[in-house]
Coordinates of C-alpha atoms in Angstrom, one line a residue:
Chain A
M1 CA -15.7 36.0 17.6
R2 CA -12.5 34.3 18.5
N3 CA -13.4 34.5 22.2
L4 CA -16.7 33.2 21.7
Q5 CA -15.2 29.9 19.9
V6 CA -12.8 29.4 22.9
F7 CA -15.8 29.6 25.2
S8 CA -17.9 27.2 23.2
S9 CA -14.8 24.8 23.0
A10 CA -14.4 24.9 26.8
T11 CA -18.1 24.3 27.4
L12 CA -17.9 21.3 25.0
A13 CA -14.9 20.0 26.8
A14 CA -16.9 20.5 30.3
L15 CA -19.8 18.6 28.8
L16 CA -17.6 15.7 27.6
L17 CA -15.8 15.5 30.9
L18 CA -19.3 15.3 32.6
G19 CA -20.3 12.7 30.1
F20 CA -17.3 10.6 31.0
G21 CA -17.9 11.2 34.6
L22 CA -21.4 9.7 34.3
S23 CA -20.3 6.7 32.4
A24 CA -17.6 6.0 34.9
T25 CA -20.2 6.1 37.5
T26 CA -22.6 3.5 35.7
L27 CA -19.6 1.4 35.3
G28 CA -18.8 1.6 39.0
R29 CA -22.3 0.1 40.0
P30 CA -22.7 -3.5 40.4
A31 CA -23.3 -5.0 37.1
G32 CA -23.6 -8.4 35.6
P33 CA -20.7 -10.1 34.1
Q34 CA -22.2 -9.7 30.6
E35 CA -22.1 -5.9 31.0
D36 CA -18.5 -6.0 32.2
S37 CA -17.2 -7.9 29.2
N38 CA -18.9 -5.5 27.0
D39 CA -17.5 -2.3 28.3
K40 CA -14.4 -2.7 30.5
Y41 CA -12.6 -5.4 28.6
R42 CA -13.3 -4.0 25.1
I43 CA -10.2 -2.8 22.8
A44 CA -11.1 -0.5 20.0
I45 CA -9.3 -0.8 16.8
D46 CA -9.4 2.7 15.3
N47 CA -7.1 4.9 13.2
F48 CA -4.7 1.9 12.6
S49 CA -4.2 1.4 16.5
F50 CA -5.4 -0.6 19.4
T51 CA -7.0 1.5 22.2
P52 CA -6.0 1.0 25.0
A53 CA -2.6 -0.3 23.8
S54 CA -2.0 -1.9 26.9
L55 CA -5.0 -3.5 29.1
T56 CA -4.5 -5.1 32.5
V57 CA -7.2 -7.7 33.5
A58 CA -7.7 -10.4 36.0
A59 CA -7.2 -14.0 35.0
G60 CA -10.3 -15.6 33.5
T61 CA -11.4 -12.2 31.8
T62 CA -12.7 -12.3 28.2
V63 CA -11.4 -9.5 26.2
T64 CA -13.1 -8.2 23.0
W65 CA -11.6 -6.3 20.1
V66 CA -13.9 -4.3 17.8
N67 CA -12.7 -3.1 14.4
R68 CA -14.0 0.7 13.9
D69 CA -11.7 1.3 10.9
D70 CA -12.7 1.4 7.2
V71 CA -10.2 -1.3 6.5
P72 CA -9.8 -4.8 7.7
H73 CA -7.4 -5.8 10.7
T74 CA -6.4 -8.8 12.6
V75 CA -5.5 -9.6 16.2
V76 CA -2.7 -12.1 16.3
S77 CA -0.7 -13.1 19.5
T78 CA 3.1 -12.6 18.9
E79 CA 3.7 -15.8 20.7
K80 CA 0.9 -17.7 18.6
K81 CA -1.4 -18.0 21.6
F82 CA -4.5 -16.6 19.8
K83 CA -5.4 -15.4 16.3
S84 CA -8.4 -13.7 15.1
P85 CA -9.9 -14.2 11.6
V86 CA -9.8 -11.1 9.5
L87 CA -12.1 -8.5 11.0
D88 CA -13.9 -6.2 8.6
T89 CA -15.4 -2.9 9.7
T90 CA -17.7 -3.4 13.0
E91 CA -16.6 -7.1 13.3
Q92 CA -15.2 -8.3 16.6
F93 CA -13.1 -10.9 18.2
S94 CA -13.1 -12.1 21.8
Y95 CA -10.5 -14.3 23.6
K96 CA -10.6 -15.4 27.4
F97 CA -7.2 -15.1 29.2
T98 CA -7.0 -17.9 31.7
D99 CA -3.3 -17.8 32.8
P100 CA -1.4 -14.7 34.2
G101 CA 1.3 -13.2 32.0
T102 CA 2.0 -10.6 29.3
Y103 CA 0.3 -11.3 26.1
E104 CA 1.6 -9.2 23.2
Y105 CA -0.3 -9.1 19.9
Y106 CA -0.3 -7.2 16.5
C107 CA -2.3 -6.9 13.3
S108 CA -0.8 -9.4 10.9
I109 CA -1.9 -7.1 7.9
H110 CA -0.5 -3.9 9.4
P111 CA 2.3 -5.2 11.7
K112 CA 3.2 -1.7 12.8
M113 CA 0.0 -2.0 15.0
T114 CA 0.9 -3.5 18.2
G115 CA -0.7 -3.9 21.7
K116 CA -0.5 -6.0 25.0
V117 CA -2.8 -7.6 27.5
I118 CA -1.4 -8.1 31.0
V119 CA -3.3 -10.9 32.8
Q120 CA -2.8 -10.7 36.7
Chain B
M1 CA 11.8 23.1 -17.9
A2 CA 14.4 21.2 -16.1
K3 CA 14.3 21.2 -12.3
Y4 CA 17.6 21.6 -10.4
I5 CA 18.4 20.0 -7.0
F6 CA 19.0 23.0 -4.5
H7 CA 19.4 21.0 -1.2
D8 CA 20.4 17.3 -1.6
H9 CA 20.7 16.6 2.2
G10 CA 19.9 12.8 1.9
G11 CA 22.4 12.5 -0.9
D12 CA 19.6 10.8 -2.8
G13 CA 19.3 12.9 -5.8
I14 CA 16.1 14.5 -4.8
D15 CA 15.4 17.7 -2.6
R16 CA 12.3 18.7 -0.7
R17 CA 11.4 21.3 -3.4
G18 CA 11.6 18.9 -6.1
F19 CA 9.8 16.2 -4.1
L20 CA 7.0 18.6 -3.2
K21 CA 6.7 19.6 -6.9
C22 CA 6.3 16.1 -8.0
M23 CA 3.7 15.5 -5.2
A24 CA 1.8 18.6 -6.2
W25 CA 0.7 16.6 -9.4
A26 CA -0.2 13.7 -7.4
G27 CA -3.6 12.9 -8.7
T28 CA -3.8 15.4 -11.6
G29 CA -1.2 13.6 -13.6
A30 CA 2.5 14.1 -13.7
F31 CA 5.1 13.2 -16.4
C32 CA 8.5 12.5 -15.1
L33 CA 11.5 11.8 -17.2
L34 CA 14.9 10.6 -16.3
Q35 CA 17.6 11.7 -18.9
G36 CA 21.2 11.3 -18.3
G37 CA 20.7 10.8 -14.6
V38 CA 18.7 14.2 -14.2
L39 CA 15.0 13.9 -13.3
K40 CA 13.0 16.4 -15.3
S41 CA 9.3 16.7 -14.5
F42 CA 6.4 18.5 -16.3
S43 CA 2.8 18.7 -15.4
L44 CA 0.4 17.1 -17.8
S45 CA -1.0 20.4 -18.9
R46 CA 2.4 21.5 -20.0
L47 CA 3.8 18.3 -21.7
P48 CA 6.6 18.7 -24.2
R49 CA 5.3 18.8 -27.8
N50 CA 7.4 16.0 -28.8
L51 CA 6.0 13.5 -26.4
A52 CA 5.1 11.2 -29.4
A53 CA 8.8 10.9 -30.1
L54 CA 9.4 9.8 -26.7
K55 CA 7.6 6.7 -27.3
G56 CA 9.9 3.8 -26.6
E57 CA 10.3 0.3 -28.0
L58 CA 8.7 -1.1 -25.0
S59 CA 5.6 0.3 -23.2
F60 CA 3.6 -1.2 -20.5
V61 CA 1.0 0.0 -18.0
Q62 CA 1.0 -0.3 -14.2
I63 CA -2.4 -0.5 -12.3
S64 CA -2.6 -1.1 -8.5
D65 CA -4.7 -1.3 -5.4
S66 CA -8.1 -2.1 -7.0
H67 CA -9.5 -3.4 -3.7
I68 CA -12.5 -5.1 -5.3
G69 CA -15.1 -5.6 -2.5
F70 CA -14.3 -2.2 -0.8
N71 CA -17.7 -0.3 -0.4
K72 CA -17.2 2.4 2.0
P73 CA -17.8 6.2 1.5
A74 CA -14.5 7.0 0.0
N75 CA -15.5 5.0 -3.0
P76 CA -18.9 2.9 -3.0
D77 CA -18.2 1.4 -6.4
V78 CA -14.7 0.3 -7.0
T79 CA -15.6 -2.1 -9.7
A80 CA -16.8 0.9 -11.8
T81 CA -13.5 2.9 -11.2
L82 CA -11.5 -0.2 -12.2
Q83 CA -13.6 -0.6 -15.4
E84 CA -12.8 3.2 -16.0
A85 CA -9.0 2.3 -15.6
V86 CA -9.4 -0.5 -18.0
A87 CA -11.0 2.0 -20.6
K88 CA -8.1 4.5 -20.0
V89 CA -5.5 1.8 -20.7
N90 CA -7.5 0.7 -23.9
A91 CA -7.5 4.5 -25.0
L92 CA -3.7 4.7 -25.2
P93 CA -2.3 5.7 -28.6
A94 CA -0.5 2.2 -28.8
P95 CA -1.7 -0.9 -26.8
P96 CA 0.8 -1.7 -23.9
A97 CA 2.8 -4.8 -24.3
F98 CA 1.4 -5.9 -21.0
V99 CA -0.1 -4.7 -17.7
L100 CA 1.5 -5.0 -14.2
H101 CA -0.9 -5.2 -11.3
T102 CA 1.0 -4.3 -8.1
G103 CA -1.3 -5.8 -5.6
D104 CA -4.4 -5.4 -3.5
L105 CA -6.6 -6.9 -6.3
T106 CA -9.2 -7.4 -3.6
H107 CA -10.1 -5.9 -0.3
L108 CA -11.0 -9.1 1.8
S109 CA -9.3 -12.1 -0.5
K110 CA -12.8 -13.3 -1.2
A111 CA -13.2 -15.7 -4.1
A112 CA -16.0 -13.7 -5.5
E113 CA -13.8 -10.4 -5.3
F114 CA -11.0 -12.3 -7.3
D115 CA -13.7 -13.3 -9.8
T116 CA -14.7 -9.7 -10.4
L117 CA -11.1 -8.5 -10.8
E118 CA -10.5 -11.2 -13.4
Q119 CA -13.7 -10.3 -15.0
V120 CA -12.8 -6.6 -15.5
L121 CA -9.3 -7.1 -16.4
K122 CA -10.4 -9.4 -19.2
G123 CA -11.7 -6.3 -20.9
L124 CA -8.0 -5.0 -21.2
N125 CA -6.7 -4.6 -24.7
T126 CA -3.4 -6.4 -23.9
Q127 CA -1.8 -9.8 -24.2
Q128 CA -1.0 -10.4 -20.6
V129 CA -1.2 -9.3 -16.9
F130 CA 1.5 -10.0 -14.5
Y131 CA 0.6 -9.6 -10.7
V132 CA 2.1 -9.5 -7.3
P133 CA -0.1 -9.7 -4.1
G134 CA -0.9 -7.0 -1.7
E135 CA -1.6 -7.7 1.8
H136 CA -5.3 -7.8 1.2
D137 CA -4.9 -10.8 -1.3
V138 CA -3.2 -13.2 1.2
L139 CA -5.7 -12.8 4.2
N140 CA -6.5 -16.0 6.0
D141 CA -4.6 -18.5 3.7
N142 CA -1.2 -16.9 3.3
G143 CA -1.9 -16.3 -0.3
E144 CA -2.8 -20.0 -1.4
Q145 CA -5.9 -18.8 -3.3
Y146 CA -4.1 -15.8 -4.9
R147 CA -1.2 -18.0 -6.2
Q148 CA -3.5 -20.6 -7.6
R149 CA -5.3 -18.2 -9.6
F150 CA -2.8 -15.3 -10.5
G151 CA 0.6 -16.8 -9.5
K152 CA 0.7 -20.1 -11.5
E153 CA 4.2 -19.5 -13.0
T154 CA 5.7 -18.1 -9.7
V155 CA 8.0 -19.5 -7.1
G156 CA 8.0 -19.4 -3.3
E157 CA 5.2 -17.1 -2.1
G158 CA 4.6 -15.8 -5.5
W159 CA 7.8 -14.1 -6.8
H160 CA 8.8 -14.4 -10.3
S161 CA 10.9 -12.8 -13.1
F162 CA 10.6 -12.6 -16.9
D163 CA 12.2 -10.9 -19.9
Q164 CA 10.4 -8.6 -22.4
K165 CA 12.4 -7.0 -25.4
G166 CA 15.7 -7.1 -23.4
V167 CA 14.4 -5.6 -20.1
H168 CA 14.3 -8.0 -17.1
F169 CA 11.2 -7.7 -14.8
I170 CA 11.2 -9.0 -11.2
G171 CA 8.0 -9.3 -9.2
L172 CA 8.7 -9.6 -5.6
V173 CA 6.3 -10.4 -2.6
N174 CA 6.7 -8.3 0.6
V175 CA 3.2 -8.9 2.2
V176 CA 3.5 -12.3 3.9
N177 CA 5.0 -13.5 7.1
L178 CA 5.3 -9.9 8.6
K179 CA 6.7 -9.5 11.9
A180 CA 5.1 -7.7 14.9
G181 CA 6.1 -4.1 14.9
G182 CA 7.8 -4.4 11.5
L183 CA 7.3 -3.2 7.9
G184 CA 6.9 -5.1 4.6
S185 CA 9.1 -8.1 4.4
L186 CA 11.0 -10.1 1.6
G187 CA 12.4 -12.8 3.7
Q188 CA 15.6 -14.8 3.4
E189 CA 14.3 -17.3 0.8
Q190 CA 13.2 -14.6 -1.5
L191 CA 16.4 -12.5 -1.1
E192 CA 18.6 -15.7 -2.1
W193 CA 16.3 -16.3 -5.0
L194 CA 16.8 -12.6 -6.3
E195 CA 20.4 -12.6 -5.7
K196 CA 20.7 -15.8 -8.1
D197 CA 18.2 -14.4 -10.5
A198 CA 20.2 -10.9 -10.8
K199 CA 23.6 -12.6 -10.9
R200 CA 23.3 -14.1 -14.4
L201 CA 22.3 -10.8 -16.1
K202 CA 24.7 -8.4 -17.8
P203 CA 25.1 -4.9 -16.0
S204 CA 23.7 -3.2 -19.1
T205 CA 20.4 -5.1 -18.8
P206 CA 17.5 -2.6 -17.8
I207 CA 15.8 -3.9 -14.8
V208 CA 12.1 -3.3 -13.5
V209 CA 11.4 -4.4 -10.1
F210 CA 7.7 -4.5 -9.1
A211 CA 6.3 -5.1 -5.6
H212 CA 3.3 -4.0 -3.5
I213 CA 4.7 -2.3 -0.5
P214 CA 7.2 0.4 -1.4
L215 CA 10.8 -0.8 -1.4
W216 CA 12.0 2.4 0.2
A217 CA 11.2 4.1 3.3
V218 CA 8.3 6.3 2.3
Y219 CA 6.9 6.8 5.8
P220 CA 7.8 3.9 8.2
E221 CA 5.5 5.3 10.9
W222 CA 2.7 4.3 8.7
G223 CA 4.3 0.9 7.7
W224 CA 5.2 2.4 4.3
G225 CA 8.4 0.6 3.6
T226 CA 10.0 -2.8 3.5
D227 CA 12.4 -4.0 6.3
D228 CA 14.9 -5.9 4.2
S229 CA 14.6 -3.8 0.9
A230 CA 18.2 -2.5 1.3
Q231 CA 19.6 -6.0 0.9
A232 CA 17.5 -6.6 -2.2
L233 CA 18.6 -3.4 -3.7
S234 CA 22.3 -4.2 -3.0
Y235 CA 22.0 -7.1 -5.6
L236 CA 20.9 -4.5 -8.2
K237 CA 23.6 -1.9 -7.7
R238 CA 25.7 -2.9 -10.5
F239 CA 23.0 -2.4 -13.1
G240 CA 22.8 0.9 -15.1
S241 CA 19.2 1.2 -15.1
V242 CA 16.8 0.0 -12.2
T243 CA 13.2 1.1 -12.0
V244 CA 11.2 0.2 -8.9
L245 CA 7.4 0.3 -9.2
N246 CA 5.1 0.0 -6.2
G247 CA 1.5 0.6 -5.0
H248 CA 0.1 0.3 -1.4
I249 CA 0.2 4.1 -0.6
H250 CA -2.5 5.1 -3.1
Q251 CA -0.8 8.2 -4.4
T252 CA 2.0 9.0 -6.7
M253 CA 5.6 9.5 -5.4
Q254 CA 9.0 9.5 -7.1
K255 CA 12.6 9.3 -5.8
V256 CA 16.0 8.7 -7.5
E257 CA 18.8 7.1 -5.7
G258 CA 21.8 6.4 -7.7
N259 CA 21.0 4.0 -10.5
I260 CA 17.4 3.4 -9.0
T261 CA 14.3 5.2 -9.8
F262 CA 11.4 4.5 -7.3
H263 CA 7.9 5.3 -8.3
T264 CA 4.5 4.5 -6.7
A265 CA 1.1 4.4 -8.4
M266 CA -2.3 5.8 -7.8
S267 CA -5.0 3.4 -6.8
T268 CA -8.0 2.6 -8.9
A269 CA -10.1 2.4 -5.9
F270 CA -9.6 5.2 -3.3
P271 CA -6.9 7.7 -2.2
Q272 CA -4.9 7.6 1.0
P273 CA -3.5 10.8 2.7
Q274 CA 0.0 12.2 2.1
P275 CA 2.4 10.9 4.8
G276 CA 1.8 12.4 8.3
T277 CA -1.2 14.6 7.2
A278 CA -3.9 12.4 8.9
P279 CA -4.2 10.4 12.2
S280 CA -3.9 7.3 10.0
P281 CA -3.3 6.0 6.5
G282 CA -7.0 4.9 6.2
P283 CA -8.9 5.7 3.1
L284 CA -9.2 9.4 2.2
K285 CA -12.7 10.7 1.6
V286 CA -12.8 13.3 -1.1
P287 CA -15.9 14.9 -2.6
A288 CA -17.6 12.7 -5.1
E289 CA -16.7 14.9 -8.0
K290 CA -13.0 14.9 -7.1
L291 CA -12.5 11.0 -6.7
R292 CA -11.6 10.4 -10.3
S293 CA -8.9 13.1 -10.3
V294 CA -7.0 11.1 -7.5
L295 CA -7.4 7.5 -9.0
G296 CA -5.5 6.5 -12.1
V297 CA -3.0 4.3 -14.0
T298 CA 0.8 4.6 -14.8
D299 CA 2.2 4.3 -18.3
I300 CA 5.9 3.4 -18.7
N301 CA 8.1 3.8 -21.8
F302 CA 11.5 2.5 -22.5
I303 CA 13.8 4.0 -25.1
R304 CA 16.9 2.0 -25.6
G305 CA 20.2 3.6 -26.2
Q306 CA 19.0 7.0 -24.6
H307 CA 19.2 5.9 -21.0
T308 CA 15.7 7.4 -21.0
L309 CA 12.8 6.0 -19.0
A310 CA 9.5 7.8 -19.2
I311 CA 6.9 7.2 -16.4
T312 CA 3.4 9.0 -16.9
D313 CA 0.8 9.0 -14.3
S314 CA -2.7 9.9 -15.6
S315 CA -5.9 10.2 -13.4
L316 CA -9.2 8.8 -14.5
Q317 CA -10.3 12.3 -15.0
D318 CA -7.4 13.4 -17.4

């Protein structure tokens, strides 16, 4: 019974890996700018954290944060460069990074939540 | 039955065994009694028979974290459970002198949410409700709307103090101007005000401090603490009896440190996980039939001359 469970977990993991592989391939294909901003430059707010916590983008990129938690969060630049309104569940906020630099931000409601965007 | 401290590693008057024992009753109702500096605890099912004799000369109630506007699966009807909390308070043997709401009145600081909260609390059988804001009440406007409606008599960002039957009450605000990477924060201006406020009092004055985020490090990894609380508490060290009442963590916890007893209240809206037992402190989903056992109110009694403070947590189901 135990062996069977291990086997199914391994299968599941393999399927998941395959799934990620496929989506990576999809992303690798030439795509319109619209699709890029939806997928590559999206930061998820989930379980009281920003994922990825550090994102590197080229200057001129628009980054979008999406709140997937059951509680509201905000995205606020530590150096007051940008500030989202309060994002309730499923709400999102976008900001276009025009100048190179490191932009640290946090959630002003739960300040333990921090992240950064590195613009090259 | 008195509980003794076996391992007091933190030197704070509570050991892991005692802490877990108190925690085991979270949600089912606990009765903790401080007598001559020794914490005695009873489960609500085994209360001492002379409980009525413990009634003090001042009794008041704490409610917390109503989150009006929250509508997710953890509790799709937070207005109904707040109404049940009000009914619970109104059913007490003697009406409380007043009620303290320790913040997160609303979920999203919306005017309609404040309206509902105000309407429901009008049903309380008590003279007055005193408030401090939670971080959910100061979204977007740094608490302007909150202060206009619930903090008219307050100073600064909404802090205030008042006296009732010889007990000095201090409401503190630790949810505004929070710094990146930090915890709750009182700020220099409020600390100066607190120092002045406490200075004029006799050391024998019983003190009750209430604030939203715990004023002790419950679990800093989840932001459950206040960065500059140690300084605030240093102004209160010379007093014989200090009680700190907090909300924010949606579960009961108690700790005794010298002359200070810390206590957190249940939410009237939804429970949160015990520290470190979940990936995040987000709302804890429990089966619908269990929800009311993890929501509740706190009843506090002072008995002058006996150095006794009784804090009773009761769930909506008790």
